[in-house]
Short mmCIF file of C-alpha atoms and ligand atoms in Angstrom, two decimals:
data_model
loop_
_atom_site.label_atom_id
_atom_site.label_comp_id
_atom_site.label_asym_id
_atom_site.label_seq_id
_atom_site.Cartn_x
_atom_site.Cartn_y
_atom_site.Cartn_z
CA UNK H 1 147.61 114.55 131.94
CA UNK H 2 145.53 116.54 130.69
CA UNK H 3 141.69 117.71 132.18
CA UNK H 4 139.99 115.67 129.71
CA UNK H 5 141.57 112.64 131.62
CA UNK H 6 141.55 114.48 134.83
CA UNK H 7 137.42 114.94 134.71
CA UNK H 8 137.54 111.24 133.54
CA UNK H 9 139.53 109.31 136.41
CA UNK H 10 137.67 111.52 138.65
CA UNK H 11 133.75 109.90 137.47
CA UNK H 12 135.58 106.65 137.66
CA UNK H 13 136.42 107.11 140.89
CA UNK H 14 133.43 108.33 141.87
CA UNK H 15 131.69 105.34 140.31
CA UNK H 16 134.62 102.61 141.81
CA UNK H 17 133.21 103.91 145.25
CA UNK H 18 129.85 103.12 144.61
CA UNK H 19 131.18 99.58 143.67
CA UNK H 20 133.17 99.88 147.04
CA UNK H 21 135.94 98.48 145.49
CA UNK H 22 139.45 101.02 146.08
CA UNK H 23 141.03 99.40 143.05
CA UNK H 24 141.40 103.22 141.85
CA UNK H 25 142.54 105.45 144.02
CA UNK H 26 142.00 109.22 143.44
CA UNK H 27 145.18 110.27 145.56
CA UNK H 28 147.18 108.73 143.26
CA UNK H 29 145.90 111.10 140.69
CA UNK H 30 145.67 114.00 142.69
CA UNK H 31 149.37 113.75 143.72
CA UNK H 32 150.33 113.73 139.76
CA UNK H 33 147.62 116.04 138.39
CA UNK H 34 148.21 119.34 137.09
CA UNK H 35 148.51 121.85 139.74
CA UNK H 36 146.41 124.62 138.35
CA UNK H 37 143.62 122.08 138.14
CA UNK H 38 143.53 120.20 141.19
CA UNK H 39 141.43 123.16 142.97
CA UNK H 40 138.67 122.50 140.92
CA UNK H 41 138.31 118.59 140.88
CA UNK H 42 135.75 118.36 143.80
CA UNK H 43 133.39 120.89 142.27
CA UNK H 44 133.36 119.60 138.91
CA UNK H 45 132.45 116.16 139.94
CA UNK H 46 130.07 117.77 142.54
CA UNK H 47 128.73 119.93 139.54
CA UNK H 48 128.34 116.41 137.05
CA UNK H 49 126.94 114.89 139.10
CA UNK H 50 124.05 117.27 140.12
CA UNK H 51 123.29 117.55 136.32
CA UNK H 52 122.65 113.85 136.16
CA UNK H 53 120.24 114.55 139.27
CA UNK H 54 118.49 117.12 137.74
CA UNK H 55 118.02 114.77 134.93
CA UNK H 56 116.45 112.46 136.73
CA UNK H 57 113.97 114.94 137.93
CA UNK H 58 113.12 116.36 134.75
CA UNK H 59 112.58 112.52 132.51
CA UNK H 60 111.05 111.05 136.38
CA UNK H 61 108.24 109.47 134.26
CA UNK H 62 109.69 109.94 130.96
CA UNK H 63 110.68 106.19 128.90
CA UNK H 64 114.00 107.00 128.87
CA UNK H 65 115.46 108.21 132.45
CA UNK H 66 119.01 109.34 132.40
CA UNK H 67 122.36 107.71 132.80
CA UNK H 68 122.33 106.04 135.72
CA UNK H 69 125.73 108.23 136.88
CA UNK H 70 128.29 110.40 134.95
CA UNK H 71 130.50 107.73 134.68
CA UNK H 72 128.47 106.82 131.20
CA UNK H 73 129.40 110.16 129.68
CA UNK H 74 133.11 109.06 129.47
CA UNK H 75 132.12 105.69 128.20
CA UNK H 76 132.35 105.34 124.85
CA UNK H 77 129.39 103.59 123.55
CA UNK H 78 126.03 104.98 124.99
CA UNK H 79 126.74 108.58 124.99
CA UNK H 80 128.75 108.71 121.86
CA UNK H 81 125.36 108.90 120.06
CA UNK H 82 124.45 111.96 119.58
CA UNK H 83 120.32 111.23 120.10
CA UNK H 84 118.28 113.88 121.49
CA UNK H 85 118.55 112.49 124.72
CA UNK H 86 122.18 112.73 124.91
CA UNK H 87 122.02 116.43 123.80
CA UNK H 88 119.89 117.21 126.83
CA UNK H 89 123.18 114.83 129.13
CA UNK H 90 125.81 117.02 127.58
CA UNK H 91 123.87 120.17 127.93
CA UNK H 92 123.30 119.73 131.97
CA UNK H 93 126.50 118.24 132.21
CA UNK H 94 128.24 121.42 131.52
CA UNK H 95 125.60 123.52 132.99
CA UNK H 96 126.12 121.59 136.11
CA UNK H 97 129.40 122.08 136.31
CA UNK H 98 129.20 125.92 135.32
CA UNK H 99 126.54 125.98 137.93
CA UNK H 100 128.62 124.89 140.81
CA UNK H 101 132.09 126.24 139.83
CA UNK H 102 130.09 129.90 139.81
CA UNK H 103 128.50 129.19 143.15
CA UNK H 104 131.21 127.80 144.81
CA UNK H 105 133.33 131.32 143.35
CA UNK H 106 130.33 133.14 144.90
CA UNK H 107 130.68 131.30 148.23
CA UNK H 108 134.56 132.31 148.18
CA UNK H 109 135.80 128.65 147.66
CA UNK H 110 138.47 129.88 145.47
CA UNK H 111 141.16 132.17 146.57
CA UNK H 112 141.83 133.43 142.80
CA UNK H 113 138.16 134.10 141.97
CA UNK H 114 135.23 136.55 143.36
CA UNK H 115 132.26 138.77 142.34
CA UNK H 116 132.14 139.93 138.75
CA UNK H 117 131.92 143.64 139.77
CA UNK H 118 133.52 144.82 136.22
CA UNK H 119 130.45 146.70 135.76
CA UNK H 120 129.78 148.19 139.32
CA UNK H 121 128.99 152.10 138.93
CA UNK H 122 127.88 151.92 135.23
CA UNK H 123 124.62 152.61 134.27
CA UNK H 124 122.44 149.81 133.88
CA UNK H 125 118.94 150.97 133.00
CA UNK H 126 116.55 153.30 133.94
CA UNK H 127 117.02 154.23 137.71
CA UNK H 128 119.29 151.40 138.19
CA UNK H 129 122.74 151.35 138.16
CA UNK H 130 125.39 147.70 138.52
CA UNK H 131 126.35 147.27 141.60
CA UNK H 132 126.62 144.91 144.54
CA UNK H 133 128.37 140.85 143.67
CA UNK H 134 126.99 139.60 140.29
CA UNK H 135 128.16 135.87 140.30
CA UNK H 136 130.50 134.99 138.46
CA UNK H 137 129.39 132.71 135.83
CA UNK H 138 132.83 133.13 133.28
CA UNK H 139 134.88 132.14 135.99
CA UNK H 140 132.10 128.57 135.49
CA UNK H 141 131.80 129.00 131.85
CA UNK H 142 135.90 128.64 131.58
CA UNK H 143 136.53 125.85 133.90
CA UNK H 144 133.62 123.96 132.43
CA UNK H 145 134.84 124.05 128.80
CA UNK H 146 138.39 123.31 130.62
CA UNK H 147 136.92 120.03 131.91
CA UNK H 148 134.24 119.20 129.84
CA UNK H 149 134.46 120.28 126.79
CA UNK H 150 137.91 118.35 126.71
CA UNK H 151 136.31 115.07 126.65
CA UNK H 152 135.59 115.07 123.41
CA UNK H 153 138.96 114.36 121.66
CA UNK H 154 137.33 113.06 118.09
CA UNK H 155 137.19 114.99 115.21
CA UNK H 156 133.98 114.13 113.81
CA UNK H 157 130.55 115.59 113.40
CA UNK H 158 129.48 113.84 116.90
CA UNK H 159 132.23 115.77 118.15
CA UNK H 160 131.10 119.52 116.77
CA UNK H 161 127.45 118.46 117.96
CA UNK H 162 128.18 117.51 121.50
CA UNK H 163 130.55 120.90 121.81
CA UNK H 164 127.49 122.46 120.22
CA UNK H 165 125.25 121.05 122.82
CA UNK H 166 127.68 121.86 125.72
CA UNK H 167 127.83 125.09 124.49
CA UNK H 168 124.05 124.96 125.16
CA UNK H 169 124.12 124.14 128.70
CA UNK H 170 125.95 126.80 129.67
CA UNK H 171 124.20 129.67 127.82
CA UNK H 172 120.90 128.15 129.49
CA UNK H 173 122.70 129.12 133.06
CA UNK H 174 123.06 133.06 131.75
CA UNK H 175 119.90 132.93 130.01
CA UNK H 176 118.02 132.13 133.48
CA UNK H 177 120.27 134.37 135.49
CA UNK H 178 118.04 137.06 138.01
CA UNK H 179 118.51 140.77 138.40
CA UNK H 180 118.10 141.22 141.94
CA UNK H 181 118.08 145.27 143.17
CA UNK H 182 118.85 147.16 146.19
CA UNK H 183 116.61 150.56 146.64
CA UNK H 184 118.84 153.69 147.67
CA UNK H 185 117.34 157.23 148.28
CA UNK H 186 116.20 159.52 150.93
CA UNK H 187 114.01 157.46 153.19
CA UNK H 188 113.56 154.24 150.78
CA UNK H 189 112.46 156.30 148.17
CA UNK H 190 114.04 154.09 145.98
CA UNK H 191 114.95 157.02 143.34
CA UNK H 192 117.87 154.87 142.41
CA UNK H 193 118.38 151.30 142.11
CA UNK H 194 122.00 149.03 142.26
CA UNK H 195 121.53 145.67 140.70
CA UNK H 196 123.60 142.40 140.21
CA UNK H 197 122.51 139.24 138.47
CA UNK H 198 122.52 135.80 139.84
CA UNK H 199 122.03 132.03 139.31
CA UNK H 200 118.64 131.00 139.14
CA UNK H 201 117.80 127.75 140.91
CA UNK H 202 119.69 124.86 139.19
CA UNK H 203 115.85 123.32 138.77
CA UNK H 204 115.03 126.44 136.66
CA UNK H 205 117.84 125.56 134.79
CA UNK H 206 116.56 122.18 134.18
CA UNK H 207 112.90 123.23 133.01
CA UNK H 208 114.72 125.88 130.53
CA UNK H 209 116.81 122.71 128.66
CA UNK H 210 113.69 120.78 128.93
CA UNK H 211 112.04 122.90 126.38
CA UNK H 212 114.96 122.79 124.65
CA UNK H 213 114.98 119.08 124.68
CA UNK H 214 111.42 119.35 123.38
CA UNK H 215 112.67 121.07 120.26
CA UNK H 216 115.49 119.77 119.55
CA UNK H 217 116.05 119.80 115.75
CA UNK H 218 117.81 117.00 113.77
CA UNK H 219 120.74 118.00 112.39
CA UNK H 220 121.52 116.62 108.81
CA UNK H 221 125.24 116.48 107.86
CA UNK H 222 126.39 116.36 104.51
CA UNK H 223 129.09 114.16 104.49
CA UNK H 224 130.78 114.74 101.24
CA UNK H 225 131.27 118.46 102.77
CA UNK H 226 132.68 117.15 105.97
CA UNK H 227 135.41 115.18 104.46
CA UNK H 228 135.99 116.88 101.86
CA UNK H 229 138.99 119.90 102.55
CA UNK H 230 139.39 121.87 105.54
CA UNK H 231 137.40 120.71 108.72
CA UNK H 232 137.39 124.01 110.65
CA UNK H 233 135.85 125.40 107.43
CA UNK H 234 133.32 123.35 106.97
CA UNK H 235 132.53 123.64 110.59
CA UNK H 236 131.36 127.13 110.50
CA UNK H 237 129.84 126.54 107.27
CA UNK H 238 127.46 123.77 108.69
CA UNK H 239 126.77 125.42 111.64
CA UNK H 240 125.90 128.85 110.65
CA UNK H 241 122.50 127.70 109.86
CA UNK H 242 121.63 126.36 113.59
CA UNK H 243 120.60 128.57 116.22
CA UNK H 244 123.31 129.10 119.57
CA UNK H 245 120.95 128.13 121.95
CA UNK H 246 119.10 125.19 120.42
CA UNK H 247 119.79 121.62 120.95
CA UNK H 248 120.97 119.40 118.09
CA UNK H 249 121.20 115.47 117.34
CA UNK H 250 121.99 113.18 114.77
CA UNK H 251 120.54 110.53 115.23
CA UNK H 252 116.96 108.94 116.06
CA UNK H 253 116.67 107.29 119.64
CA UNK H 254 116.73 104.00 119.78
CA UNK H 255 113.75 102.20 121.61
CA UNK H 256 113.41 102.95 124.89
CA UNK H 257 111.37 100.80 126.03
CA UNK H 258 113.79 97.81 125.73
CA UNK H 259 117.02 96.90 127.66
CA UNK H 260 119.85 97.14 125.38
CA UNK H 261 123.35 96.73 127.52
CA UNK H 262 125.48 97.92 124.71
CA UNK H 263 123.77 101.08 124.63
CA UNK H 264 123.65 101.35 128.76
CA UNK H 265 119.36 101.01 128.30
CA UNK H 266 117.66 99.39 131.26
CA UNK H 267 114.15 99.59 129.43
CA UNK H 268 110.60 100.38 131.72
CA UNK H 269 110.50 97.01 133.34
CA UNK H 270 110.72 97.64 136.98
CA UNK H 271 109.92 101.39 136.41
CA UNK H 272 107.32 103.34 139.10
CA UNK H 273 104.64 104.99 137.26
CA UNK H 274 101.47 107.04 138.81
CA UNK H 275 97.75 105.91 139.18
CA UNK H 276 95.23 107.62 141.00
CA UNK H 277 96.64 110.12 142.85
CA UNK H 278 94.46 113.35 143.17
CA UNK H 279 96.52 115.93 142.26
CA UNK H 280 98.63 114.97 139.05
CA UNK H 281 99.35 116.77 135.41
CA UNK H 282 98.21 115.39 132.69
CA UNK H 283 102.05 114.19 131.90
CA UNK H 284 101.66 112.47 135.32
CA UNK H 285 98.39 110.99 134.54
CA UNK H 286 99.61 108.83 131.86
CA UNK H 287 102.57 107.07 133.26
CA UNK H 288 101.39 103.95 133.42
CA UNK H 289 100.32 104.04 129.58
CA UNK H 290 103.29 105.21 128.60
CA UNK H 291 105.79 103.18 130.14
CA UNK H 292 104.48 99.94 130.95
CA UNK H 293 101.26 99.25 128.42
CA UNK H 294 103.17 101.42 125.41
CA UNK H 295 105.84 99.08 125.68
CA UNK H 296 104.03 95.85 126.22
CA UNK H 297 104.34 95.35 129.80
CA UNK H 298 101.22 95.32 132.63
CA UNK H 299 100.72 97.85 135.67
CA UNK H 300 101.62 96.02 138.94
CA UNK H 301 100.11 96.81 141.99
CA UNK H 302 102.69 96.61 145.14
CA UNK H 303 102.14 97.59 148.69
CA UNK H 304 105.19 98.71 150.71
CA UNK H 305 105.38 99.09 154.16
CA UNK H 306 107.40 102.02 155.97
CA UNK H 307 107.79 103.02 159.19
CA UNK H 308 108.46 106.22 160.09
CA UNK H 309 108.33 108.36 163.23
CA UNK H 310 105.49 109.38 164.81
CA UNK H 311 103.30 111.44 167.63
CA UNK H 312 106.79 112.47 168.90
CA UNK H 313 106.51 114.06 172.22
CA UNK H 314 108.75 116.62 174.03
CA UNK H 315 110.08 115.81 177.18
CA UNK H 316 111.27 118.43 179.61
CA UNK H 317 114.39 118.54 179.32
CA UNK H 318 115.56 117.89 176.34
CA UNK H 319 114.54 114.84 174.54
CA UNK H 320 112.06 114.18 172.01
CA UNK H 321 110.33 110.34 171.91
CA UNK H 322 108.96 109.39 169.41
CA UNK H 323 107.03 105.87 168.27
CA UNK H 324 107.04 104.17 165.73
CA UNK H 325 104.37 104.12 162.85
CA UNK H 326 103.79 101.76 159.73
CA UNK H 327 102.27 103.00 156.94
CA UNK H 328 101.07 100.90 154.03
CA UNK H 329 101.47 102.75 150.65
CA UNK H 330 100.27 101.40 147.34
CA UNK H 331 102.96 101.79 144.35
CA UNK H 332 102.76 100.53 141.03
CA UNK H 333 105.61 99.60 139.30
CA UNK H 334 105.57 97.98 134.99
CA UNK H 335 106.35 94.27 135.32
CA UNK H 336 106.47 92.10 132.39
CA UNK H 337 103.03 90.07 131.23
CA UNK H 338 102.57 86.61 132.31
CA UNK H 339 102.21 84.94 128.85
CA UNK H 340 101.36 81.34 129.79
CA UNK H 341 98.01 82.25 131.95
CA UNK H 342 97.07 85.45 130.54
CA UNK H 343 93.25 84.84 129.68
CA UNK H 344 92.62 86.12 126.23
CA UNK H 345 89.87 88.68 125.85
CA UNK H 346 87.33 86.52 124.44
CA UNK H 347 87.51 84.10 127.27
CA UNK H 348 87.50 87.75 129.82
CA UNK H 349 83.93 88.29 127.64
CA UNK H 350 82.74 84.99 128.44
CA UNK H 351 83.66 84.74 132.28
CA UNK H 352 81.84 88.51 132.41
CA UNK H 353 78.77 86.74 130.78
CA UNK H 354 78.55 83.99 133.34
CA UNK H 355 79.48 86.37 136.18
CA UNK H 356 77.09 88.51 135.18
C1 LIG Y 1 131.58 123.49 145.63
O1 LIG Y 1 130.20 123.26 145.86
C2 LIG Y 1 129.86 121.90 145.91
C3 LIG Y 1 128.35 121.80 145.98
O2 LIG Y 1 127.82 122.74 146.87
C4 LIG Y 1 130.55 121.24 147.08
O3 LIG Y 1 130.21 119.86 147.12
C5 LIG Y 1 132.05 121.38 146.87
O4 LIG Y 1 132.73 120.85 147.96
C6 LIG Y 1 132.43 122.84 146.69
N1 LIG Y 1 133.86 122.89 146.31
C7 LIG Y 1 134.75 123.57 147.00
C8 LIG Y 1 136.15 123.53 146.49
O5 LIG Y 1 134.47 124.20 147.98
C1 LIG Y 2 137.86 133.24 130.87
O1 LIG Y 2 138.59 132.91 129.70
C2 LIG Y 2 138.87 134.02 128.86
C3 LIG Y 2 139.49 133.50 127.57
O2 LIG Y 2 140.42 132.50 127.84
C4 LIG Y 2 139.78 134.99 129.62
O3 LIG Y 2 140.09 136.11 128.79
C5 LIG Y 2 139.07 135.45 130.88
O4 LIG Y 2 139.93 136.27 131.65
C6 LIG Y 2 138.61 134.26 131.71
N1 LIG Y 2 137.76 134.78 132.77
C7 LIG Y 2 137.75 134.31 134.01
C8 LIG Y 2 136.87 135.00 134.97
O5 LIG Y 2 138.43 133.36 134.37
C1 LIG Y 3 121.14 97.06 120.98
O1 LIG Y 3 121.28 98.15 120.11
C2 LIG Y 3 122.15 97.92 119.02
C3 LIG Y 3 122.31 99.22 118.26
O2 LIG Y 3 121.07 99.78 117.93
C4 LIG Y 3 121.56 96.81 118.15
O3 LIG Y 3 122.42 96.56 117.06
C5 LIG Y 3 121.39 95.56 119.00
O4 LIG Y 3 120.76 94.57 118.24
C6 LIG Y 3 120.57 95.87 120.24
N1 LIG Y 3 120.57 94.71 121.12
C7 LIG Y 3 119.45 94.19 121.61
C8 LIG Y 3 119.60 93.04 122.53
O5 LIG Y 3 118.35 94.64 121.33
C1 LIG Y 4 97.70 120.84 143.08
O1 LIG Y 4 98.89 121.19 142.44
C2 LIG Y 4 99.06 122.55 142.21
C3 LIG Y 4 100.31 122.79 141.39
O2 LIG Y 4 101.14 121.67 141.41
C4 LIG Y 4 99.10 123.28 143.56
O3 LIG Y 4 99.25 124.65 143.37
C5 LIG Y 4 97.82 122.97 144.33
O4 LIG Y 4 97.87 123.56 145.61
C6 LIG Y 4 97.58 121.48 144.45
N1 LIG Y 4 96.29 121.22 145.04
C7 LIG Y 4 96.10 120.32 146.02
C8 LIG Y 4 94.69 120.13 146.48
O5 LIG Y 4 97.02 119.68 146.50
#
């Protein structure tokens, strides 16, 4: 088995639990997996899955909203398109996983992996030299493509654009790495500098293949080439022309506004969007137009009730008491027009008039 199958079973496991079903059992797998592997199973799945969370962070009041878990990226309809959407998936897929395979090296999770200190003592600019832990993001980069990269087993052009946009993902982790520095000197005088670089926040990460997202560029394949002769050939010959760090598709997204099943859509019906708060972007400002009116469906208004704890006191000694508060908060959600007793707008004029 190889990791391609490996990183599979272990989303459908991870997805079987959510069903709580223990039809599939990941010991089974674990006891027959490849040793060398095994070590890294929990952080890869960790690593997916915080992609998909970031995802849903970054397209909150976007139409379309992110697979709903990894388990969609080894499916094969959905994610096989290569739409700009699924670009962005595969790119913080990987950079997930890079993310947390290079942390967890940094943490000392791994017995056979530490600091990147290959450049400690060399010069590194002026008045600082390397020094100190730089994480130890090839140690990520190679156990991502290990796992990651091997799901794609086809031979196509979908296949050399999703490795392209993997690819992405994990240059956007060294592209948003820090330099943090460490003054040295005769009383802090901080004549000389040692520096190491390290992860960013994973949500800096996200905002940096956002933009990419954003600019995506369509990639048009000739397909006479891509048959024709030698495949590896024509790969570097149809890729030379595309910038490393930019995000490709091939195809134009489908509607998002409607649920398709086949393609794993759920549409904006049922989606929250924002009115009237006080302190919201402009992107913010409009998610009501854009996901419910833009795709045909009305703004409903829905107050939910929560209780939460409140005026908690401190009582000597040692317990806190709390009571118990409800809180009405107004929400809006898209919900799909009532046809049969929607007033048209003339009659809306004419009941104005008479109010009026
Ligand atoms: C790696 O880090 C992730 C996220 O912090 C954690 O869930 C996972 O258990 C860690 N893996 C190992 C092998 O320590
Ligand atoms: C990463 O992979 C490359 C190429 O396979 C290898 O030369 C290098 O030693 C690996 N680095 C780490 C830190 O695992
Ligand atoms: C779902 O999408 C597919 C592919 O674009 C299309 O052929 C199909 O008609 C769609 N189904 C619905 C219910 O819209
Ligand atoms: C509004 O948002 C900005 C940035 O999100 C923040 O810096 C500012 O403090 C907020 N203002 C209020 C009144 O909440």
């Amino acid at each position: 088995m190889g990791p391609c199958q490996l990183f599979v079973s272990l989303i459908v496991s991870t997805f079987c639990h959510v069903l709580s079903t223990t039809a599939w059992s990941v010991n089974n797998f674990l006891m027959t997996g490849p040793k060398a592997y095994l070590i890294y199973t929990g952080s890869v799945q960790a690593g997916a899955q915080s992609g998909m969370q970031e995802c849903k962070h970054q397209f909150e009041w976007d139409k379309w909203n992110c697979p709903e878990s990894a388990l969609q990226l080894s499916t094969n309809n959905g994610l096989r398109s290569a739409t700009r959407e699924t670009s962005f998936v595969r790119a913080i897929s990987a950079a997930g996983v890079m993310y947390t395979l290079t942390k967890n090296c940094s943490l000392g999770d791994f017995h056979n992996c530490g600091c990147d200190d290959t450049k400690v003592g060399q010069i590194g600019g002026r008045g600082w030299i390397w020094g100190g832990c730089s994480d130890n993001v090839e140690f990520g980069e190679n156990v991502s493509k290990e796992f990651v990269d091997a799901l794609e087993t086809a031979h196509d052009s979908r296949a050399l654009v999703n490795l392209h946009n993997n690819e992405v993902g994990r240059l956007a982790i060294k592209a948003t790495m820090k330099r943090s520095c460490k003054c040295h000197g005769v009383s802090g005088s901080c004549s000389i500098q040692t520096c190491w670089l390290q992860l960013s926040d994973f949500r800096d990460v996200g905002n940096y293949l956002k933009v990419k997202h954003d600019q995506a560029q369509k990639f048009e394949i000739d397909k006479r080439r891509m048959r024709a002769g030698n495949s590896a050939d024509n790969r570097g010959d149809a890729f030379s022309s595309i910038a490393q760090s930019e995000l490709i598709y091939l195809e134009d997204s489908p509607d998002y506004c409607k649920r398709n099943v086949s393609l794993g859509l759920h549409g904006t019906e049922g989606r929250e969007c924002l009115q009237g708060g006080k302190n919201m972007s402009q992107w913010e400002r409009r998610s009501c137009r854009r996901l419910c009116h833009d795709c045909g469906l009305k703004v409903e208004e829905r107050r939910i009730e929560t209780v939460s704890s409140c005026n908690c006191k401190f009582h000597w000694c040692c317990t806190v008491k709390c009571e118990k508060c409800t809180q009405v908060v107004t929400k809006y959600f898209c919900a799909r027009r009532d046809r049969s007793r929607r007033p048209t707008n003339s009659a809306r004029r004419r009941n104005r008039v008479h109010d009026g």
